[in-house]
Amino acid sequence: MADKHTGARVIPLAQEQRRKARKVTPNEVAARARAVAASRREARASRRRAEVARLPRGRPGPIYGALADPRLRQIARFVRRRLEGQYVVDEYGYDEDLVDDVFAPLLDVLYEKYWRVEVKGLENIPTRGPALVCANHSGVLPWDAVMLALAIRNEVPTHPVPRILAADLLWRVPFLSHWARKAGITVACAADAERLLLEGEIVGTFPEGFKGIGKPFSERYRLQRFGRGGFVEVALRTGARIVPVGIVGAEEIYPMLGDLTPLARLFGLPYFPVTPGFPLLGPLGAIPLPSKWIIEFGPPVEVDDLSADAAGDAMTIFHIGDAVRDTLQQILYRNLMERRSWFW
Amino acid sequence: MGQRILITGTSRFLGGMLAKRLESDPDVETIIGVDTDPPLFEFERVEIVRADIRNPLFVKVLQATGVDTVVHANVVTDELEIGRGLMKEVNVIGSMQVLAACQKADTLRRVVVRSSTEVYGSEPDTAAFFTEEMGPETSAKSGYHRDVLEVEQYARDFGRRRPDVSLCVLRYANILGNTVNNPMSLYLGQPVVPTLLGFDPRIQFIHEDDAVEVLVHAAKSDAQGIFNVAADDAVYLSQAIRLAGRIQVPLLPPSPALAAQILRVLPFVQVPLNLVRYLAFGRVSDNTRLKTVFEYEPRYTVLDAIHDFALKKRAERIKPEPAEQQWEDDLRRFIDRKLAEAADAGPGMSHSTHGDRPGGHPDG
């Protein structure tokens, strides 16, 4: 109270000092944000471990006790976990429990038995640090994205959760959109891609977009334009290397003979395919042909020697995009030459 | 001389809890609570002004008390609580008056505005995490969304006109815990929870203890800017419902617009309309700035918040009826007051206890 004589100035001064002590420069903030991003993957893993450890190990119920078959017991355990909500989901929505016990076993049948996916060039995937995997897109329905995700999940032990980017159309569809999220797929936008790469994840993208997946069968294995090169920008800003990956076999699952544009416009779709089976056979037309698939990872295009400023340079982006496109096209041609037939 | 803080919305969860927490803080000289409704707690040294923030006389309160910090926590989140018309009045006109008054207060050094992650809206194809520099992706689709956007607009205007005042805008995720009541806790608290068919959004909460701590930190620190107040993780709506021990019924049609239409004509279903888009597409925000610039590390995860909420729900089944509890609390308070009066011989011995009753506090 002795300060009273000096007037009201005292209040701001005392606060001014406190303010100075707390001030952080924008650079420090950016550095801290990068540190937070880099530690996020580890934080996520440790949070997962802690949450898994916390899951209650309840006594088996009466149904479980009556089941003798270990497979049935496993199913009973799964159903109980799901009903009680006792499973762990990461903040992107990847539902490990669901993928491990339902999605992956079902899709692995397609991967191993139906399309007999053969993976080459695994040495091109970095064992440490992020990678932006760029693939050719084909096959009317995005089965190639599913198989690419499975290939990384099955063959790259350091990155069991591949993060595929999917276009906005998917995110408006009930059921599918939320299953996709649970499988680790996220929205194709720069914010998500950058965040994941800064965390050190493998991100899968299809730079051709709808132009690639919806192209007529006559143009099979011919790469379309690579959008505006947003994927290169993201790689430049995060310093992640770009790994081109060629997917051979997906073009033949639904040979697209025609495109009914008026119907596509009516349903708000990018294309309305006519394949040997669709729309002639109705839902049966959705059964894909059992082609033989090859997924080959090509030599990575390193961008970390370029500064992040290059992300704003259209010419650099164009050049890198072209280099990736060329490598990818070469991978496709080489594998097509080696292939004896569509089906084996 | 310590800090002189004025808090709006002391009858609501955040405002009331903040006032209670600051009471025991020796650095805080004066705490003034402004609200039309009686405060959440019986305070020891908070001076309660029963005033409407929409009244132009509010400027006088600010000038007469010479506060240096204003925490504007009086934002109504629940449309069903007081009706949409009054909610808009309180949120929009109220914030406008409060910030206009702040602009005229010369002694002011710090303003904290409670906002919500609702500003980002809920859209199907937005980034997985909203950061503070992202604005709304589309125009407002619900009343509450519109309100928060306007509140933040007033805050921005204020910041421009009074650059000498450090301004902090807190975008809260839904608050959940063992006492707070808000639209989301009421929704999750229903025995049978209706959801949209085919939609299972990622949602996020901030534990109520963290929510209060952040506000205390905001009132006392000097961090400037906009901050998302959310936990590190996120869950699916379906998982949240199961963990809370409720039953999910995906009865609503797989279209937010259609679902909203149906809810409008069904008076008995407890889903506020502003939640419908959230229930379809969800919303998760990024708390990096909260950790790096604001320097607060959330202590609880979303799962912790849901666990506490589930405990509360389980306890409610066993606990006595609310009315009975109310009388018991009143009785205990009466006895305490009488005892204090009897023991008032010793000067300065202000002694007041009251039952901290969990449940029934509307969130601010």
XYZ file of C-alpha atoms in Angstrom, chain B residues 78 80-81 176 180-191 193 270 272 275 309 312-313:
23
model
C -26.869 -24.567 -24.971
C -32.173 -25.692 -25.209
C -31.260 -23.993 -21.937
C -16.579 -32.900 -20.269
C -20.129 -29.852 -16.036
C -23.420 -29.836 -17.928
C -23.550 -28.756 -21.550
C -25.261 -29.912 -24.737
C -22.696 -32.620 -25.409
C -22.796 -34.024 -21.856
C -26.607 -34.034 -21.935
C -26.515 -35.754 -25.298
C -24.054 -38.406 -24.130
C -25.956 -38.790 -20.870
C -29.144 -40.041 -22.500
C -29.753 -43.740 -21.863
C -28.178 -42.019 -27.836
C -32.500 -34.367 -26.746
C -29.662 -29.590 -30.004
C -24.933 -30.457 -32.745
C -18.095 -38.564 -17.148
C -20.466 -39.388 -12.728
C -23.271 -41.069 -14.633
